[in-house]
Amino acid sequence: MMIVNPQLFNYRLIISSLLVVLTVLGIYSFTNYKSIKSYEEFLKQEKSLIEKELSEMLSSYDDLSQDYDLMASQLQEAKLETKITLDSLRLLKSDLSIITKFKDQLSVLKTKSKVLLAALDSLNSANIKLQKEKRYALNTIEKKSITINELEQANDSLNKTIDDAAILKASSVEAQAYKLKSGTKRFTARARRANAIDVCIRLAENPLTIKGKKDIYIQIVNPQGNVIADKGEIVFGETSLIYSKKELFNFDNKNLEICTAIVADDEDQPFLKGYYFINVFHKDRKLGGTSIQLK
């Protein structure tokens, strides 16, 4: 018969009980640890999501601020509020109360953002409309400018046509050499016998020409290219003319014949053999001309 030591039995019983308790505590601790880790992971994910949304809002405000100067203060205020919220969230340790608080704050910021974006969309639509109206106005102005330029060019062309049509016109120029002696003319084609030239200019009728006093310049050039009876030089703008005689007359838009005698100076005599060219000018414009040959 086996005798059991009561004290040893009690130790065994206590140890068994402790093992059971430790086992239960281990299982509970492990389970509780897993639960805490899952909770912390959940809070971490929630915080990351809020930070992400706040960062995206900030980025959107940065993009908008480049194009909407008129609402710069509202954008800056919304951007500042969002940045403060994001910075505060990053600094604080995550727990359920903080996450809940910032989710509520995020909801408020989203609402403000929607209102602001709606205002910006309205502003953008108005801006697009204004740009279209501006382009239309500019196109209209450009078309009118082109029309005005075309009218001015047509008007200039018409004025030039009228000016050209209104000038004096010589229908014919005739010349004849002669010997002037004691007031008597003896027409001749001999160079050594001639000392003067008669020039007759017939001016054509022109109702467009302004009536009044006019002047013409007659130039006679000998075979050597020298001007006979040189009266000096007259300047018309950038051009000049050496002339033999100037004639003043009154023009009343009707056909008119002007005849004048040009007597050679002593140094021009005797006349040289060859061709003499007679040119008639009104201001700087040549009205006509002719030539004679002296033998």
Tab-separated table of C-alpha atoms in Angstrom:
chain	number	residue	atom	x	y	z
A	1	MET	CA	0.000	0.000	0.000
A	2	MET	CA	1.339	3.383	-1.250
A	3	ILE	CA	1.427	6.330	1.118
A	4	VAL	CA	0.870	9.834	-0.504
A	5	ASN	CA	2.568	12.809	1.013
A	6	PRO	CA	-0.125	15.481	1.397
A	7	GLN	CA	2.368	18.368	1.126
A	8	LEU	CA	3.797	17.095	-2.156
A	9	PHE	CA	0.309	16.673	-3.508
A	10	ASN	CA	-0.542	20.258	-2.679
A	11	TYR	CA	2.582	21.489	-4.498
A	12	ARG	CA	1.645	19.554	-7.561
A	13	LEU	CA	-1.878	20.885	-7.440
A	14	ILE	CA	-0.628	24.473	-7.142
A	15	ILE	CA	1.842	24.030	-9.999
A	16	SER	CA	-0.861	22.518	-12.207
A	17	SER	CA	-3.182	25.378	-11.381
A	18	LEU	CA	-0.468	27.929	-12.143
A	19	LEU	CA	0.238	26.254	-15.474
A	20	VAL	CA	-3.414	26.412	-16.355
A	21	VAL	CA	-3.592	30.094	-15.324
A	22	LEU	CA	-0.420	30.933	-17.256
A	23	THR	CA	-1.776	29.138	-20.293
A	24	VAL	CA	-5.068	31.025	-20.106
A	25	LEU	CA	-3.225	34.345	-19.541
A	26	GLY	CA	-0.955	33.649	-22.498
A	27	ILE	CA	-3.869	32.909	-24.771
A	28	TYR	CA	-5.691	36.050	-23.536
A	29	SER	CA	-2.596	38.239	-23.870
A	30	PHE	CA	-1.907	37.026	-27.356
A	31	THR	CA	-5.509	37.565	-28.372
A	32	ASN	CA	-5.545	41.007	-26.729
A	33	TYR	CA	-2.228	41.946	-28.391
A	34	LYS	CA	-3.597	41.025	-31.782
A	35	SER	CA	-6.704	43.095	-31.100
A	36	ILE	CA	-4.637	46.146	-30.039
A	37	LYS	CA	-2.383	45.866	-33.099
A	38	SER	CA	-5.402	45.691	-35.376
A	39	TYR	CA	-6.888	48.756	-33.673
A	40	GLU	CA	-3.665	50.709	-33.971
A	41	GLU	CA	-3.364	49.681	-37.597
A	42	PHE	CA	-6.932	50.872	-38.201
A	43	LEU	CA	-6.181	54.262	-36.600
A	44	LYS	CA	-2.987	54.566	-38.639
A	45	GLN	CA	-4.844	53.872	-41.877
A	46	GLU	CA	-7.582	56.374	-41.007
A	47	LYS	CA	-4.970	59.039	-40.239
A	48	SER	CA	-3.166	58.344	-43.510
A	49	LEU	CA	-6.396	58.660	-45.481
A	50	ILE	CA	-7.243	62.002	-43.868
A	51	GLU	CA	-3.689	63.278	-44.488
A	52	LYS	CA	-3.927	62.187	-48.124
A	53	GLU	CA	-7.210	64.008	-48.676
A	54	LEU	CA	-5.904	67.159	-46.996
A	55	SER	CA	-2.726	67.047	-49.119
A	56	GLU	CA	-4.777	66.651	-52.308
A	57	MET	CA	-6.908	69.636	-51.308
A	58	LEU	CA	-3.755	71.714	-50.766
A	59	SER	CA	-2.388	70.677	-54.156
A	60	SER	CA	-5.649	71.606	-55.869
A	61	TYR	CA	-5.567	75.036	-54.215
A	62	ASP	CA	-1.987	75.559	-55.440
A	63	ASP	CA	-3.066	74.797	-59.004
A	64	LEU	CA	-6.074	77.087	-58.813
A	65	SER	CA	-4.200	80.045	-57.340
A	66	GLN	CA	-2.204	80.433	-60.557
A	67	ASP	CA	-5.306	81.173	-62.643
A	68	TYR	CA	-7.713	82.972	-60.338
A	69	ASP	CA	-6.209	86.235	-59.169
A	70	LEU	CA	-9.656	87.690	-58.471
A	71	MET	CA	-10.301	85.125	-55.701
A	72	ALA	CA	-6.759	84.975	-54.362
A	73	SER	CA	-7.743	85.916	-50.793
A	74	GLN	CA	-10.445	83.222	-50.578
A	75	LEU	CA	-8.087	80.613	-52.007
A	76	GLN	CA	-5.314	81.642	-49.631
A	77	GLU	CA	-7.637	81.420	-46.641
A	78	ALA	CA	-8.892	77.964	-47.603
A	79	LYS	CA	-5.350	76.810	-48.319
A	80	LEU	CA	-4.092	78.097	-44.937
A	81	GLU	CA	-6.915	76.432	-43.012
A	82	THR	CA	-6.296	73.124	-44.778
A	83	LYS	CA	-2.543	73.326	-44.163
A	84	ILE	CA	-3.029	74.038	-40.438
A	85	THR	CA	-5.353	71.048	-40.149
A	86	LEU	CA	-2.885	68.792	-41.965
A	87	ASP	CA	0.098	69.948	-39.858
A	88	SER	CA	-1.886	69.461	-36.637
A	89	LEU	CA	-2.912	65.950	-37.667
A	90	ARG	CA	0.681	64.977	-38.430
A	91	LEU	CA	1.905	66.186	-35.022
A	92	LEU	CA	-0.787	64.541	-32.849
A	93	LYS	CA	-0.733	60.932	-31.749
A	94	SER	CA	-3.529	58.896	-33.265
A	95	ASP	CA	-6.468	57.813	-31.129
A	96	LEU	CA	-10.148	57.411	-31.827
A	97	SER	CA	-11.183	60.831	-30.487
A	98	ILE	CA	-8.554	62.652	-32.552
A	99	ILE	CA	-9.385	60.735	-35.723
A	100	THR	CA	-13.074	61.467	-35.206
A	101	LYS	CA	-12.338	65.169	-34.644
A	102	PHE	CA	-10.231	65.466	-37.795
A	103	LYS	CA	-12.734	63.534	-39.875
A	104	ASP	CA	-15.331	66.107	-38.832
A	105	GLN	CA	-12.879	68.910	-39.675
A	106	LEU	CA	-12.204	67.281	-43.057
A	107	SER	CA	-15.926	67.195	-43.755
A	108	VAL	CA	-16.189	70.933	-43.022
A	109	LEU	CA	-13.212	71.708	-45.251
A	110	LYS	CA	-14.688	69.619	-48.055
A	111	THR	CA	-17.924	71.574	-47.858
A	112	LYS	CA	-16.039	74.892	-48.012
A	113	SER	CA	-13.981	73.561	-50.886
A	114	LYS	CA	-17.096	72.606	-52.860
A	115	VAL	CA	-18.551	76.085	-52.379
A	116	LEU	CA	-15.285	77.698	-53.434
A	117	LEU	CA	-14.885	75.439	-56.463
A	118	ALA	CA	-18.470	76.152	-57.512
A	119	ALA	CA	-17.713	79.876	-57.346
A	120	LEU	CA	-14.534	79.337	-59.371
A	121	ASP	CA	-16.414	77.307	-61.973
A	122	SER	CA	-18.925	80.125	-62.290
A	123	LEU	CA	-16.074	82.617	-62.576
A	124	ASN	CA	-14.372	80.437	-65.162
A	125	SER	CA	-17.563	80.216	-67.242
A	126	ALA	CA	-17.948	83.984	-67.081
A	127	ASN	CA	-14.294	84.397	-68.037
A	128	ILE	CA	-14.669	82.078	-71.033
A	129	LYS	CA	-17.721	84.052	-72.134
A	130	LEU	CA	-15.821	87.317	-71.768
A	131	GLN	CA	-12.899	85.910	-73.750
A	132	LYS	CA	-15.281	84.886	-76.551
A	133	GLU	CA	-16.884	88.336	-76.518
A	134	LYS	CA	-13.423	89.925	-76.522
A	135	ARG	CA	-12.326	87.823	-79.496
A	136	TYR	CA	-15.547	88.694	-81.313
A	137	ALA	CA	-15.031	92.397	-80.577
A	138	LEU	CA	-11.396	92.234	-81.718
A	139	ASN	CA	-12.399	90.414	-84.908
A	140	THR	CA	-15.097	93.011	-85.551
A	141	ILE	CA	-12.634	95.849	-84.949
A	142	GLU	CA	-10.071	94.162	-87.200
A	143	LYS	CA	-12.634	93.699	-89.977
A	144	LYS	CA	-13.737	97.318	-89.652
A	145	SER	CA	-10.107	98.447	-89.655
A	146	ILE	CA	-9.502	96.462	-92.832
A	147	THR	CA	-12.627	97.993	-94.385
A	148	ILE	CA	-11.527	101.486	-93.332
A	149	ASN	CA	-8.025	100.884	-94.745
A	150	GLU	CA	-9.520	99.621	-97.990
A	151	LEU	CA	-11.791	102.674	-98.157
A	152	GLU	CA	-8.842	104.975	-97.435
A	153	GLN	CA	-6.802	103.277	-100.139
A	154	ALA	CA	-9.720	103.528	-102.553
A	155	ASN	CA	-10.180	107.170	-101.574
A	156	ASP	CA	-6.454	107.872	-102.058
A	157	SER	CA	-6.565	106.113	-105.402
A	158	LEU	CA	-9.669	108.115	-106.376
A	159	ASN	CA	-8.055	111.368	-105.258
A	160	LYS	CA	-4.931	110.508	-107.251
A	161	THR	CA	-7.088	109.702	-110.263
A	162	ILE	CA	-8.911	113.025	-109.881
A	163	ASP	CA	-5.607	114.865	-109.385
A	164	ASP	CA	-4.171	113.204	-112.470
A	165	ALA	CA	-7.281	114.031	-114.447
A	166	ALA	CA	-7.279	117.655	-113.239
A	167	ILE	CA	-3.774	118.556	-114.423
A	168	LEU	CA	-3.038	120.764	-117.374
A	169	LYS	CA	-2.655	118.885	-120.629
A	170	ALA	CA	-1.025	120.068	-123.837
A	171	SER	CA	-2.672	118.728	-126.961
A	172	SER	CA	0.244	119.909	-129.137
A	173	VAL	CA	3.571	121.752	-129.028
A	174	GLU	CA	4.965	123.391	-132.176
A	175	ALA	CA	8.227	125.274	-132.751
A	176	GLN	CA	9.805	127.196	-135.619
A	177	ALA	CA	13.166	128.967	-135.926
A	178	TYR	CA	13.536	132.392	-137.462
A	179	LYS	CA	15.792	135.402	-137.893
A	180	LEU	CA	14.670	138.406	-135.872
A	181	LYS	CA	15.975	141.679	-137.279
A	182	SER	CA	14.540	145.156	-136.735
A	183	GLY	CA	11.313	143.612	-135.442
A	184	THR	CA	10.855	141.517	-138.538
A	185	LYS	CA	10.651	137.713	-138.481
A	186	ARG	CA	12.151	135.638	-141.243
A	187	PHE	CA	11.509	131.942	-140.698
A	188	THR	CA	14.393	129.683	-141.642
A	189	ALA	CA	15.772	126.184	-141.177
A	190	ARG	CA	19.364	127.388	-141.487
A	191	ALA	CA	21.292	127.331	-138.224
A	192	ARG	CA	23.584	130.270	-139.002
A	193	ARG	CA	20.635	132.463	-140.029
A	194	ALA	CA	18.400	131.775	-136.973
A	195	ASN	CA	18.599	133.608	-133.648
A	196	ALA	CA	15.148	132.943	-132.170
A	197	ILE	CA	12.493	130.228	-131.908
A	198	ASP	CA	8.714	130.635	-131.750
A	199	VAL	CA	6.928	128.082	-129.511
A	200	CYS	CA	3.142	127.536	-129.567
A	201	ILE	CA	1.453	125.385	-126.930
A	202	ARG	CA	-2.186	124.346	-127.203
A	203	LEU	CA	-3.727	123.511	-123.792
A	204	ALA	CA	-6.717	121.157	-123.856
A	205	GLU	CA	-10.089	121.918	-122.293
A	206	ASN	CA	-10.384	120.316	-118.842
A	207	PRO	CA	-13.378	120.978	-116.559
A	208	LEU	CA	-11.622	119.233	-113.646
A	209	THR	CA	-8.731	121.677	-113.582
A	210	ILE	CA	-9.030	124.458	-111.023
A	211	LYS	CA	-9.557	127.767	-112.762
A	212	GLY	CA	-7.142	130.606	-112.238
A	213	LYS	CA	-3.640	131.817	-112.921
A	214	LYS	CA	-1.137	129.202	-114.067
A	215	ASP	CA	2.429	129.195	-115.230
A	216	ILE	CA	4.419	127.071	-117.640
A	217	TYR	CA	8.154	126.788	-118.225
A	218	ILE	CA	9.656	126.376	-121.694
A	219	GLN	CA	13.053	124.753	-122.085
A	220	ILE	CA	15.032	124.679	-125.357
A	221	VAL	CA	18.100	122.420	-125.489
A	222	ASN	CA	20.663	122.783	-128.293
A	223	PRO	CA	22.573	119.903	-129.974
A	224	GLN	CA	25.314	120.141	-127.313
A	225	GLY	CA	22.823	119.736	-124.464
A	226	ASN	CA	22.921	123.356	-123.311
A	227	VAL	CA	19.785	125.367	-122.542
A	228	ILE	CA	19.202	128.283	-124.957
A	229	ALA	CA	18.396	131.688	-123.313
A	230	ASP	CA	19.161	130.241	-119.855
A	231	LYS	CA	17.011	132.022	-117.232
A	232	GLY	CA	18.318	130.034	-114.284
A	233	GLU	CA	17.071	127.114	-112.196
A	234	ILE	CA	13.651	126.586	-110.591
A	235	VAL	CA	13.251	123.962	-107.806
A	236	PHE	CA	10.152	121.766	-107.375
A	237	GLY	CA	10.539	119.689	-104.206
A	238	GLU	CA	13.350	117.242	-104.936
A	239	THR	CA	13.621	118.134	-108.636
A	240	SER	CA	14.890	121.224	-110.438
A	241	LEU	CA	14.583	122.671	-113.919
A	242	ILE	CA	16.761	125.038	-115.980
A	243	TYR	CA	14.384	126.922	-118.249
A	244	SER	CA	14.452	129.302	-121.206
A	245	LYS	CA	11.235	131.195	-120.530
A	246	LYS	CA	8.326	131.348	-118.063
A	247	GLU	CA	4.790	132.209	-119.227
A	248	LEU	CA	1.944	133.308	-116.916
A	249	PHE	CA	-1.674	132.969	-118.085
A	250	ASN	CA	-5.236	132.615	-116.852
A	251	PHE	CA	-6.901	129.243	-117.458
A	252	ASP	CA	-10.706	128.971	-117.429
A	253	ASN	CA	-10.975	125.268	-118.346
A	254	LYS	CA	-11.299	125.960	-122.075
A	255	ASN	CA	-8.970	125.268	-124.986
A	256	LEU	CA	-6.145	127.789	-124.943
A	257	GLU	CA	-3.227	128.502	-127.275
A	258	ILE	CA	-0.104	130.186	-125.930
A	259	CYS	CA	2.578	131.364	-128.331
A	260	THR	CA	5.826	132.962	-127.254
A	261	ALA	CA	9.181	133.915	-128.767
A	262	ILE	CA	12.474	132.825	-127.261
A	263	VAL	CA	15.397	134.923	-128.464
A	264	ALA	CA	18.875	133.438	-128.085
A	265	ASP	CA	21.471	135.170	-125.944
A	266	ASP	CA	24.657	136.426	-127.613
A	267	GLU	CA	26.629	133.417	-126.340
A	268	ASP	CA	24.063	131.086	-127.970
A	269	GLN	CA	24.633	132.610	-131.424
A	270	PRO	CA	25.134	131.538	-134.082
A	271	PHE	CA	22.918	128.457	-133.669
A	272	LEU	CA	24.618	125.109	-134.148
A	273	LYS	CA	23.553	122.624	-136.723
A	274	GLY	CA	21.506	119.738	-135.450
A	275	TYR	CA	18.373	119.005	-133.448
A	276	TYR	CA	16.858	121.387	-130.892
A	277	PHE	CA	14.525	119.915	-128.290
A	278	ILE	CA	11.645	122.027	-126.953
A	279	ASN	CA	10.063	120.895	-123.660
A	280	VAL	CA	7.084	122.419	-121.833
A	281	PHE	CA	6.600	122.002	-118.051
A	282	HIS	CA	3.929	122.890	-115.521
A	283	LYS	CA	5.642	122.717	-112.119
A	284	ASP	CA	7.634	119.452	-112.184
A	285	ARG	CA	5.439	117.738	-114.775
A	286	LYS	CA	6.222	117.726	-118.477
A	287	LEU	CA	3.170	118.693	-120.521
A	288	GLY	CA	4.675	117.905	-123.901
A	289	GLY	CA	7.469	118.649	-126.311
A	290	THR	CA	8.706	118.714	-129.859
A	291	SER	CA	11.960	119.109	-131.810
A	292	ILE	CA	13.267	120.968	-134.849
A	293	GLN	CA	16.312	120.403	-137.013
A	294	LEU	CA	18.534	123.242	-138.139
A	295	LYS	CA	20.917	122.651	-141.004
